Short mmCIF file of C-alpha atoms and ligand atoms in Angstrom, two decimals:
data_model
loop_
_atom_site.label_atom_id
_atom_site.label_comp_id
_atom_site.label_asym_id
_atom_site.label_seq_id
_atom_site.Cartn_x
_atom_site.Cartn_y
_atom_site.Cartn_z
CA UNK Q 777 12.84 -21.05 -11.37
CA UNK Q 778 16.52 -20.77 -10.58
CA UNK Q 779 17.98 -17.91 -8.60
CA UNK Q 780 21.58 -17.25 -9.40
CA UNK Q 781 22.92 -13.89 -8.33
CA UNK Q 782 22.95 -13.84 -4.55
CA UNK Q 783 24.52 -11.28 -2.31
CA UNK Q 784 27.35 -12.39 -0.04
CA UNK Q 785 25.42 -13.40 3.10
CA UNK Q 786 28.24 -12.28 5.44
CA UNK Q 787 27.86 -8.63 4.43
CA UNK Q 788 24.80 -6.35 4.54
CA UNK Q 789 22.82 -6.37 1.31
CA UNK Q 790 23.56 -3.19 -0.63
CA UNK Q 791 20.56 -1.13 -1.73
CA UNK Q 792 19.77 1.41 -4.44
CA UNK Q 793 16.57 3.34 -3.71
CA UNK Q 794 14.57 4.37 -6.78
CA UNK Q 795 12.23 7.18 -5.69
CA UNK Q 796 13.21 8.83 -2.38
CA UNK Q 797 9.62 9.78 -1.56
CA UNK Q 798 7.62 8.78 1.49
CA UNK Q 799 7.81 5.02 0.92
CA UNK Q 800 11.36 4.95 -0.43
CA UNK Q 801 12.62 6.80 2.64
CA UNK Q 802 10.72 4.50 5.01
CA UNK Q 803 12.03 1.29 3.44
CA UNK Q 804 15.58 2.69 3.43
CA UNK Q 805 15.29 3.50 7.13
CA UNK Q 806 13.90 0.06 7.96
CA UNK Q 807 16.55 -1.72 5.88
CA UNK Q 808 19.37 0.03 7.72
CA UNK Q 809 17.64 -0.44 11.09
CA UNK Q 810 17.32 -4.20 10.48
CA UNK Q 811 21.09 -4.49 10.18
CA UNK Q 812 20.58 -6.58 7.06
CA UNK Q 813 20.86 -3.75 4.52
CA UNK Q 814 23.06 -0.79 3.64
CA UNK Q 815 21.72 2.03 1.46
CA UNK Q 816 24.42 2.92 -1.08
CA UNK Q 817 22.68 4.70 -3.96
CA UNK Q 818 19.62 6.76 -4.80
CA UNK Q 819 17.77 7.82 -7.96
CA UNK Q 820 15.43 10.76 -7.37
CA UNK Q 821 14.59 13.72 -9.65
CA UNK Q 822 13.43 16.09 -6.88
CA UNK Q 823 16.59 18.00 -5.85
CA UNK Q 824 15.43 18.62 -2.24
CA UNK Q 825 14.55 14.97 -1.64
CA UNK Q 826 17.66 13.78 -3.47
CA UNK Q 827 20.10 15.87 -1.52
CA UNK Q 828 18.41 15.14 1.85
CA UNK Q 829 18.68 11.43 1.09
CA UNK Q 830 22.29 11.71 -0.05
CA UNK Q 831 23.19 13.46 3.19
CA UNK Q 832 21.24 11.03 5.37
CA UNK Q 833 23.25 8.10 4.03
CA UNK Q 834 26.56 9.91 3.42
CA UNK Q 835 26.70 8.94 -0.25
CA UNK Q 836 29.38 9.75 -2.80
CA UNK Q 837 28.21 12.01 -5.65
CA UNK Q 838 28.80 9.07 -8.04
CA UNK Q 839 26.07 7.05 -6.26
CA UNK Q 840 23.40 9.73 -6.65
CA UNK Q 841 21.27 9.78 -9.80
CA UNK Q 842 18.59 12.11 -11.12
CA UNK Q 843 16.33 9.26 -12.16
CA UNK Q 844 16.17 5.51 -12.55
CA UNK Q 845 17.32 5.66 -16.20
CA UNK Q 846 20.66 7.17 -15.11
CA UNK Q 847 21.04 4.49 -12.46
CA UNK Q 848 20.34 1.83 -15.08
CA UNK Q 849 22.89 3.38 -17.46
CA UNK Q 850 25.65 3.13 -14.82
CA UNK Q 851 27.52 -0.06 -13.90
CA UNK Q 852 25.59 -2.16 -11.35
CA UNK Q 853 26.07 -0.42 -8.02
CA UNK Q 854 24.04 -2.48 -5.48
CA UNK Q 855 22.63 -5.95 -4.85
CA UNK Q 856 19.01 -4.79 -4.85
CA UNK Q 857 16.80 -1.94 -6.02
CA UNK Q 858 13.85 -0.71 -4.00
CA UNK Q 859 11.36 0.70 -6.50
CA UNK Q 860 9.19 3.26 -4.74
CA UNK Q 861 8.20 5.55 -7.59
CA UNK Q 862 4.55 6.30 -8.33
CA UNK Q 863 2.26 3.55 -9.61
CA UNK Q 864 2.68 4.27 -13.33
CA UNK Q 865 6.46 4.43 -12.98
CA UNK Q 866 7.07 0.92 -11.66
CA UNK Q 867 7.20 -1.29 -14.73
CA UNK Q 868 9.98 0.35 -16.77
CA UNK Q 869 12.56 0.60 -13.95
CA UNK Q 870 11.59 -2.85 -12.65
CA UNK Q 871 12.12 -4.50 -16.03
CA UNK Q 872 15.38 -2.67 -16.75
CA UNK Q 873 16.90 -3.14 -13.30
CA UNK Q 874 15.90 -6.82 -13.06
CA UNK Q 875 17.58 -7.30 -16.45
CA UNK Q 876 20.75 -5.80 -14.97
CA UNK Q 877 20.68 -8.33 -12.14
CA UNK Q 878 19.20 -6.22 -9.33
CA UNK Q 879 16.90 -8.09 -6.96
CA UNK Q 880 13.72 -6.05 -6.63
CA UNK Q 881 11.61 -4.83 -3.75
CA UNK Q 882 8.72 -3.31 -5.67
CA UNK Q 883 5.95 -1.12 -4.32
CA UNK Q 884 2.36 -2.11 -4.99
CA UNK Q 885 0.45 -1.93 -7.22
CA UNK Q 886 2.93 -3.57 -9.57
CA UNK Q 887 1.53 -1.56 -12.50
CA UNK Q 888 -1.84 -0.20 -13.66
CA UNK Q 889 -2.23 -2.79 -16.45
CA UNK Q 890 -1.94 -6.55 -16.61
CA UNK Q 891 0.42 -6.28 -19.58
CA UNK Q 892 2.89 -4.17 -17.58
CA UNK Q 893 2.62 -6.35 -14.46
CA UNK Q 894 3.28 -9.41 -16.61
CA UNK Q 895 6.35 -7.71 -18.12
CA UNK Q 896 7.71 -7.39 -14.59
CA UNK Q 897 7.06 -11.05 -13.76
CA UNK Q 898 8.71 -12.13 -17.02
CA UNK Q 899 11.75 -9.90 -16.43
CA UNK Q 900 12.25 -11.16 -12.88
CA UNK Q 901 11.97 -14.78 -13.97
CA UNK Q 902 14.22 -14.32 -17.02
CA UNK Q 903 16.92 -12.64 -14.93
CA UNK Q 904 16.67 -15.18 -12.09
CA UNK Q 905 16.47 -12.43 -9.49
CA UNK Q 906 14.23 -12.26 -6.42
CA UNK Q 907 11.25 -9.96 -6.88
CA UNK Q 908 9.12 -9.13 -3.83
CA UNK Q 909 6.03 -6.89 -4.00
CA UNK Q 910 5.23 -4.81 -0.92
CA UNK Q 911 2.01 -6.49 0.16
CA UNK Q 912 2.84 -5.53 3.70
CA UNK Q 913 -0.34 -7.01 5.22
CA UNK Q 914 1.03 -10.50 4.58
CA UNK Q 915 3.92 -9.78 6.95
CA UNK Q 916 2.16 -8.57 10.12
CA UNK Q 917 2.02 -10.53 13.39
CA UNK Q 918 -1.78 -10.31 13.17
CA UNK Q 919 -1.84 -12.03 9.77
CA UNK Q 920 0.61 -14.68 10.96
CA UNK Q 921 -1.65 -15.53 13.92
CA UNK Q 922 -4.83 -15.50 11.83
CA UNK Q 923 -3.39 -17.68 9.07
CA UNK Q 924 -2.06 -20.18 11.60
CA UNK Q 925 -5.57 -20.62 13.06
CA UNK Q 926 -7.03 -21.22 9.60
CA UNK Q 927 -4.24 -23.58 8.52
CA UNK Q 928 -4.52 -25.57 11.78
CA UNK Q 929 -8.18 -26.18 10.88
CA UNK Q 930 -9.52 -24.44 13.98
CA UNK Q 931 -12.47 -23.09 12.00
CA UNK Q 932 -13.19 -26.27 10.05
CA UNK Q 933 -14.17 -25.75 6.45
CA UNK Q 934 -14.44 -22.06 5.55
CA UNK Q 935 -17.87 -21.18 4.21
CA UNK Q 936 -17.95 -17.39 4.12
CA UNK Q 937 -15.75 -14.34 4.81
CA UNK Q 938 -16.67 -10.68 5.34
CA UNK Q 939 -13.84 -8.17 5.10
CA UNK Q 940 -14.02 -4.39 5.62
CA UNK Q 941 -11.42 -1.81 4.68
CA UNK Q 942 -12.29 1.34 6.65
CA UNK Q 943 -10.25 3.88 4.71
CA UNK Q 944 -11.19 6.74 7.03
CA UNK Q 945 -12.79 10.07 6.15
CA UNK Q 946 -9.68 12.24 6.26
CA UNK Q 947 -7.43 9.60 4.68
CA UNK Q 948 -9.83 9.38 1.75
CA UNK Q 949 -9.78 13.17 1.42
CA UNK Q 950 -5.99 13.29 1.67
CA UNK Q 951 -4.96 10.50 -0.70
CA UNK Q 952 -7.98 9.77 -2.88
CA UNK Q 953 -9.67 13.17 -3.33
CA UNK Q 954 -6.86 15.75 -3.15
CA UNK Q 955 -3.77 13.53 -3.36
CA UNK Q 956 -1.76 11.22 -5.59
CA UNK Q 957 -4.38 8.49 -6.00
CA UNK Q 958 -7.43 10.68 -6.71
CA UNK Q 959 -7.67 10.16 -10.45
CA UNK Q 960 -7.77 6.75 -12.10
CA UNK Q 961 -6.09 7.95 -15.31
CA UNK Q 962 -3.12 9.29 -13.31
CA UNK Q 963 -2.71 6.33 -10.93
CA UNK Q 964 -5.39 3.64 -11.12
CA UNK Q 965 -8.81 2.70 -9.74
CA UNK Q 966 -9.19 2.70 -5.95
CA UNK Q 967 -9.49 -1.08 -5.88
CA UNK Q 968 -6.01 -1.29 -7.40
CA UNK Q 969 -4.21 1.56 -5.65
CA UNK Q 970 -5.62 0.84 -2.19
CA UNK Q 971 -7.50 -2.41 -2.03
CA UNK Q 972 -5.12 -4.60 -4.06
CA UNK Q 973 -3.72 -5.21 -0.55
CA UNK Q 974 -7.05 -6.63 0.60
CA UNK Q 975 -7.75 -8.88 -2.37
CA UNK Q 976 -4.17 -10.17 -2.16
CA UNK Q 977 -4.53 -10.73 1.60
CA UNK Q 978 -7.82 -12.63 1.22
CA UNK Q 979 -6.22 -14.89 -1.42
CA UNK Q 980 -3.29 -15.50 0.94
CA UNK Q 981 -5.54 -16.42 3.87
CA UNK Q 982 -7.94 -18.53 1.85
CA UNK Q 983 -5.29 -20.32 -0.18
CA UNK Q 984 -6.33 -19.15 -3.63
CA UNK Q 985 -7.95 -16.52 -5.79
CA UNK Q 986 -11.71 -16.57 -6.50
CA UNK Q 987 -13.15 -18.10 -9.64
CA UNK Q 988 -15.76 -15.37 -10.19
CA UNK Q 989 -16.42 -11.82 -9.02
CA UNK Q 990 -19.10 -9.13 -9.07
CA UNK Q 991 -18.75 -5.56 -7.86
CA UNK Q 992 -20.71 -2.35 -7.26
CA UNK Q 993 -19.63 1.07 -6.11
CA UNK Q 994 -19.00 4.63 -7.12
CA UNK Q 995 -18.11 8.16 -6.14
CA UNK Q 996 -21.02 9.15 -3.93
CA UNK Q 997 -19.84 12.20 -2.04
CA UNK Q 998 -16.64 13.95 -3.15
CA UNK Q 999 -18.12 15.65 -6.21
CA UNK Q 1000 -19.27 19.11 -7.25
CA UNK Q 1001 -22.97 18.36 -6.76
CA UNK Q 1002 -22.34 17.86 -3.02
CA UNK Q 1003 -20.55 21.17 -2.48
CA UNK Q 1004 -22.23 23.09 0.37
CA UNK Q 1005 -23.68 26.52 -0.36
CA UNK Q 1006 -21.09 29.22 0.32
CA UNK Q 1007 -18.06 26.91 0.03
CA UNK Q 1008 -14.96 28.28 -1.72
CA UNK Q 1009 -12.45 26.55 -4.00
CA UNK Q 1010 -9.85 26.44 -1.20
CA UNK Q 1011 -10.34 25.83 2.51
CA UNK Q 1012 -8.34 28.95 3.44
CA UNK Q 1013 -10.94 31.12 1.65
CA UNK Q 1014 -13.99 29.15 2.72
CA UNK Q 1015 -16.81 30.61 4.82
CA UNK Q 1016 -18.07 27.15 5.86
CA UNK Q 1017 -14.64 25.54 6.45
CA UNK Q 1018 -15.05 25.21 10.21
CA UNK Q 1019 -18.20 23.11 9.85
CA UNK Q 1020 -16.75 20.85 7.12
CA UNK Q 1021 -15.45 17.40 8.20
CA UNK Q 1022 -12.88 17.56 5.39
CA UNK Q 1023 -11.31 20.94 6.26
CA UNK Q 1024 -7.71 20.90 5.04
CA UNK Q 1025 -6.87 23.67 7.50
CA UNK Q 1026 -8.00 21.57 10.46
CA UNK Q 1027 -6.41 18.36 9.19
CA UNK Q 1028 -2.97 19.67 8.32
CA UNK Q 1029 -2.57 22.22 11.13
CA UNK Q 1030 -3.42 19.41 13.56
CA UNK Q 1031 -0.49 17.44 12.09
CA UNK Q 1032 1.87 20.01 13.59
CA UNK Q 1033 0.78 18.97 17.11
CA UNK Q 1034 0.99 15.22 16.59
CA UNK Q 1035 4.25 13.31 16.01
CA UNK Q 1036 2.54 10.46 14.12
CA UNK Q 1037 0.62 12.78 11.79
CA UNK Q 1038 3.81 14.81 11.31
CA UNK Q 1039 5.44 11.65 9.91
CA UNK Q 1040 2.42 11.03 7.69
CA UNK Q 1041 0.45 12.60 6.03
CA UNK Q 1042 2.20 15.97 6.58
CA UNK Q 1043 5.33 15.31 4.41
CA UNK Q 1044 3.08 14.76 1.37
CA UNK Q 1045 1.93 18.37 1.83
CA UNK Q 1046 5.16 20.13 2.84
CA UNK Q 1047 8.65 19.03 3.90
CA UNK Q 1048 8.55 21.57 6.77
CA UNK Q 1049 6.81 21.20 10.14
CA UNK Q 1050 5.70 24.76 10.83
CA UNK Q 1051 2.47 26.73 10.53
CA UNK Q 1052 3.63 29.13 7.80
CA UNK Q 1053 4.81 26.28 5.55
CA UNK Q 1054 1.53 24.40 5.99
CA UNK Q 1055 -0.54 27.50 5.22
CA UNK Q 1056 1.61 28.27 2.15
CA UNK Q 1057 1.10 24.70 0.87
CA UNK Q 1058 -2.65 24.95 1.45
CA UNK Q 1059 -2.78 28.31 -0.34
CA UNK Q 1060 -0.96 27.05 -3.47
CA UNK Q 1061 -0.86 23.28 -3.51
CA UNK Q 1062 -3.30 20.43 -4.19
CA UNK Q 1063 -3.96 19.64 -0.53
CA UNK Q 1064 -5.68 22.99 0.13
CA UNK Q 1065 -8.43 22.37 -2.41
CA UNK Q 1066 -12.09 21.95 -1.52
CA UNK Q 1067 -12.90 18.22 -1.57
CA UNK Q 1068 -15.97 19.03 -3.67
CA UNK Q 1069 -13.92 20.85 -6.29
CA UNK Q 1070 -11.04 18.50 -7.19
CA UNK Q 1071 -10.21 16.52 -10.34
CA UNK Q 1072 -10.87 13.22 -8.52
CA UNK Q 1073 -12.84 10.34 -10.01
CA UNK Q 1074 -11.98 7.27 -7.91
CA UNK Q 1075 -14.75 5.62 -5.90
CA UNK Q 1076 -15.43 6.42 -2.24
CA UNK Q 1077 -17.29 3.16 -1.62
CA UNK Q 1078 -17.13 -0.22 -3.33
CA UNK Q 1079 -18.20 -3.79 -2.63
CA UNK Q 1080 -16.81 -6.94 -4.25
CA UNK Q 1081 -18.57 -10.32 -4.03
CA UNK Q 1082 -16.43 -13.37 -4.79
CA UNK Q 1083 -16.92 -17.11 -5.14
CA UNK Q 1084 -14.03 -19.50 -4.61
CA UNK Q 1085 -13.44 -22.75 -6.48
CA UNK Q 1086 -14.83 -24.77 -3.54
CA UNK Q 1087 -18.01 -22.65 -3.40
CA UNK Q 1088 -17.00 -20.53 -0.39
CA UNK Q 1089 -18.19 -16.92 -0.66
CA UNK Q 1090 -16.37 -13.72 0.25
CA UNK Q 1091 -17.59 -10.13 0.48
CA UNK Q 1092 -15.27 -7.16 0.59
CA UNK Q 1093 -16.24 -3.55 1.34
CA UNK Q 1094 -14.08 -0.46 1.14
CA UNK Q 1095 -15.54 2.79 2.34
CA UNK Q 1096 -14.29 6.29 3.04
CA UNK Q 1097 -16.92 6.97 5.67
CA UNK Q 1098 -15.29 5.52 8.78
CA UNK Q 1099 -12.72 6.44 11.39
CA UNK Q 1100 -9.15 5.76 10.24
CA UNK Q 1101 -8.76 2.25 11.64
CA UNK Q 1102 -7.46 -1.23 10.92
CA UNK Q 1103 -9.35 -3.59 8.67
CA UNK Q 1104 -12.08 -5.77 10.19
CA UNK Q 1105 -12.70 -9.38 9.22
CA UNK Q 1106 -15.22 -12.07 10.11
CA UNK Q 1107 -14.70 -15.67 9.05
CA UNK Q 1108 -17.49 -18.24 9.23
CA UNK Q 1109 -16.36 -21.88 9.29
CA UNK Q 1110 -18.10 -25.19 9.91
CA UNK Q 1111 -16.36 -25.63 13.29
CA UNK Q 1112 -15.79 -22.08 14.38
CA UNK Q 1113 -16.32 -18.35 13.97
CA UNK Q 1114 -13.53 -15.82 14.00
CA UNK Q 1115 -13.56 -12.03 14.11
CA UNK Q 1116 -10.52 -9.78 13.92
CA UNK Q 1117 -9.86 -6.04 14.11
CA UNK Q 1118 -6.25 -5.92 12.96
CA UNK Q 1119 -4.91 -6.42 16.48
CA UNK Q 1120 -7.14 -8.85 18.35
CA UNK Q 1121 -8.70 -12.13 17.20
CA UNK Q 1122 -11.75 -13.71 18.81
CA UNK Q 1123 -12.47 -17.33 18.02
CA UNK Q 1124 -15.61 -19.23 19.03
CA UNK Q 1125 -15.23 -23.03 18.83
CA UNK Q 1126 -18.57 -24.68 17.95
CA UNK Q 1127 -17.57 -27.99 19.57
CA UNK Q 1128 -17.15 -26.46 23.01
CA UNK Q 1129 -18.93 -23.12 22.72
CA UNK Q 1130 -15.80 -21.58 24.24
CA UNK Q 1131 -14.57 -18.19 23.11
CA UNK Q 1132 -10.85 -17.44 22.95
CA UNK Q 1133 -9.22 -14.03 22.50
CA UNK Q 1134 -5.76 -13.69 21.00
CA UNK Q 1135 -3.81 -10.43 21.21
CA UNK Q 1136 -1.42 -10.43 18.28
CA UNK Q 1137 0.75 -7.49 19.32
CA UNK Q 1138 -0.37 -5.24 16.46
CA UNK Q 1139 -2.25 -1.99 17.01
CA UNK Q 1140 -5.94 -1.20 16.47
CA UNK Q 1141 -4.94 2.19 15.09
CA UNK Q 1142 -4.60 2.07 11.31
CA UNK Q 1143 -1.14 1.69 9.87
CA UNK Q 1144 1.15 -1.01 8.68
CA UNK Q 1145 2.33 -2.16 12.13
CA UNK Q 1146 5.15 -4.61 11.63
CA UNK Q 1147 4.23 -5.28 7.99
CA UNK Q 1148 6.69 -2.73 6.58
CA UNK Q 1149 9.53 -4.13 8.68
CA UNK Q 1150 8.37 -7.65 7.83
CA UNK Q 1151 8.52 -7.26 4.07
CA UNK Q 1152 11.90 -5.49 4.18
CA UNK Q 1153 13.36 -8.07 6.54
CA UNK Q 1154 12.05 -11.05 4.56
CA UNK Q 1155 13.28 -9.61 1.27
CA UNK Q 1156 16.78 -8.85 2.56
CA UNK Q 1157 16.97 -12.26 4.25
CA UNK Q 1158 15.90 -13.93 0.99
CA UNK Q 1159 18.57 -12.08 -0.98
CA UNK Q 1160 21.29 -12.69 1.61
CA UNK Q 1161 20.55 -16.40 1.91
CA UNK Q 1162 19.50 -17.04 -1.67
CA UNK Q 1163 16.21 -18.48 -0.44
CA UNK Q 1164 13.27 -16.91 -2.31
CA UNK Q 1165 10.85 -18.95 -0.17
CA UNK Q 1166 11.42 -16.41 2.64
CA UNK Q 1167 9.24 -13.88 0.81
CA UNK Q 1168 5.46 -14.26 0.89
CA UNK Q 1169 4.64 -11.92 -1.99
CA UNK Q 1170 6.65 -12.74 -5.10
CA UNK Q 1171 5.84 -11.01 -8.39
CA UNK Q 1172 3.82 -13.88 -9.90
CA UNK Q 1173 1.71 -14.21 -6.73
CA UNK Q 1174 1.08 -10.49 -6.68
CA UNK Q 1175 0.03 -10.55 -10.34
CA UNK Q 1176 -2.57 -13.23 -9.51
CA UNK Q 1177 -4.08 -10.90 -6.86
CA UNK Q 1178 -4.00 -7.92 -9.23
CA UNK Q 1179 -5.92 -9.98 -11.80
CA UNK Q 1180 -8.78 -10.30 -9.27
CA UNK Q 1181 -8.76 -6.50 -8.96
CA UNK Q 1182 -8.97 -5.97 -12.70
CA UNK Q 1183 -11.73 -8.57 -13.00
CA UNK Q 1184 -13.71 -6.85 -10.21
CA UNK Q 1185 -13.29 -3.45 -11.87
CA UNK Q 1186 -14.49 -4.92 -15.14
CA UNK Q 1187 -17.49 -6.40 -13.30
CA UNK Q 1188 -18.29 -3.02 -11.67
CA UNK Q 1189 -17.98 -1.04 -14.86
CA UNK Q 1190 -19.98 -3.47 -17.01
CA UNK Q 1191 -22.51 -4.63 -14.42
CA UNK Q 1192 -21.58 -8.27 -15.02
CA UNK Q 1193 -20.19 -11.27 -13.16
CA UNK Q 1194 -16.64 -11.90 -14.38
CA UNK Q 1195 -15.10 -15.37 -14.34
CA UNK Q 1196 -11.35 -15.54 -13.86
CA UNK Q 1197 -9.47 -17.78 -16.23
N1 NAD B 2431 2.78 -0.73 0.45
C1 NAD B 2431 1.95 0.21 0.84
O1 NAD B 2431 1.12 -0.01 1.73
C2 NAD B 2431 1.99 1.57 0.20
C3 NAD B 2431 1.56 2.70 0.93
C4 NAD B 2431 1.62 3.93 0.31
C5 NAD B 2431 2.08 4.03 -0.99
N2 NAD B 2431 2.46 2.91 -1.67
C6 NAD B 2431 2.96 2.99 -3.05
O2 NAD B 2431 4.33 3.39 -2.98
C7 NAD B 2431 4.68 4.14 -4.15
C8 NAD B 2431 5.32 5.45 -3.75
O3 NAD B 2431 4.41 6.20 -2.96
P1 NAD B 2431 4.92 7.48 -2.15
O4 NAD B 2431 3.80 7.93 -1.31
O5 NAD B 2431 6.26 7.23 -1.54
O6 NAD B 2431 5.08 8.52 -3.38
P2 NAD B 2431 6.01 9.80 -3.48
O7 NAD B 2431 5.42 10.61 -4.57
O8 NAD B 2431 6.23 10.41 -2.14
O9 NAD B 2431 7.42 9.20 -3.98
C9 NAD B 2431 7.71 8.83 -5.29
C10 NAD B 2431 9.06 9.41 -5.64
O10 NAD B 2431 9.48 8.94 -6.94
C11 NAD B 2431 10.24 9.99 -7.52
N3 NAD B 2431 10.43 9.79 -8.96
C12 NAD B 2431 9.68 10.28 -9.98
N4 NAD B 2431 10.24 9.94 -11.16
C13 NAD B 2431 11.35 9.21 -10.88
C14 NAD B 2431 12.36 8.60 -11.68
N5 NAD B 2431 12.33 8.68 -13.02
N6 NAD B 2431 13.37 7.93 -11.07
C15 NAD B 2431 13.41 7.85 -9.71
N7 NAD B 2431 12.48 8.44 -8.90
C16 NAD B 2431 11.47 9.10 -9.48
C17 NAD B 2431 9.42 11.23 -7.17
O11 NAD B 2431 10.15 12.43 -7.34
C18 NAD B 2431 9.05 10.95 -5.73
O12 NAD B 2431 9.96 11.49 -4.79
C19 NAD B 2431 3.39 4.27 -4.96
O13 NAD B 2431 3.37 3.28 -5.97
C20 NAD B 2431 2.30 4.01 -3.94
O14 NAD B 2431 1.10 3.53 -4.48
C21 NAD B 2431 2.42 1.71 -1.08
#
């Protein structure tokens, strides 16, 4: 593949943000903070978000668009486009903007279907632009340290891996019961919208995608049949709200007292950090609904069993019913055992019996740590230098990981073992 249209490496890379929502705003902030990027244009239909973004970056009216189609209809205005629209709105802007010569930083999942994800890969390759997908886990210090240990052969031959994604009880309720990723027809299955990160990350660590997969799982708890006696349709009207672990009132009012929770998840509920605004949003909006009375259908627990080409086996579990924490991984090799909690790695060497602990600098609290900065920095550096090798998650690589997700979903829904071609 040949990359032709590079930015001038002496100047910051200029950026058009498509979708000034939670992720679009965060990437814009990180790009400016890195010193490598300058945000020059935005496409966003929501007038409040659009005007706040315009003001934050002091943009001319001519650089502000009501949607990606208007941006695409205008003369090329930036070196790159950050596509941070919702999952089903990635493929069309990605294909059009790549065709216009924009390098792409694209949110995951690429698209809900393989056909759309492949359209993106084809468009990026045909245009000769750089296309990075935001698999932020590949870019953390923790992952760097873990992969180095594997690649140095410290564990010998890898025989088996166990990987856990502890989604967290309130995070599940927020995003996957009441929120944007609750319904597979509107966004995609949980394994795609959340755990495509994990299947991509396992492929990155292990050096390839599995050859066959099986999967089980379902929606065990967040359904009408589990609604407690006396519960109302909304938490603000509910007689048993105070004894419910998923109380929206407790979750979102607590966000007012906590700076981290005020950054996320509160802005998904209301743009304002005050009690009256939160209560108004819970009275009217989707986040005030009873978790047993929503239009959700995505799973709250799922396991995937995988076999690699060399016979190594991998098991992955995602579950809602945990604290909100970093992922946990155990790797079993012929020369060593490794466990990791997203921040700290412990390696036992079978030749000496010695145990070594490595602090990677990341946090045990859930979040993206330096992964968000890492993907933005690598992408902007790749564009500025014209070196696509600086990104670790190009579009074709991401598609390969998504194909494992779709195969696992097929396996779960049909009760079969699916072999990947
Ligand atoms: N990498 C990660 O770890 C990670 C984490 C969370 C979310 N995501 C993904 O990021 C994406 C965005 O999530 P979010 O939470 O920021 O969502 P969001 O709903 O806050 O933001 C999406 C924005 O796109 C805007 N939009 C809608 N139509 C548009 C159009 N035609 N042109 C331009 N903008 C348009 C919406 O108005 C909205 O402001 C999703 O695909 C999500 O799955 C990724």
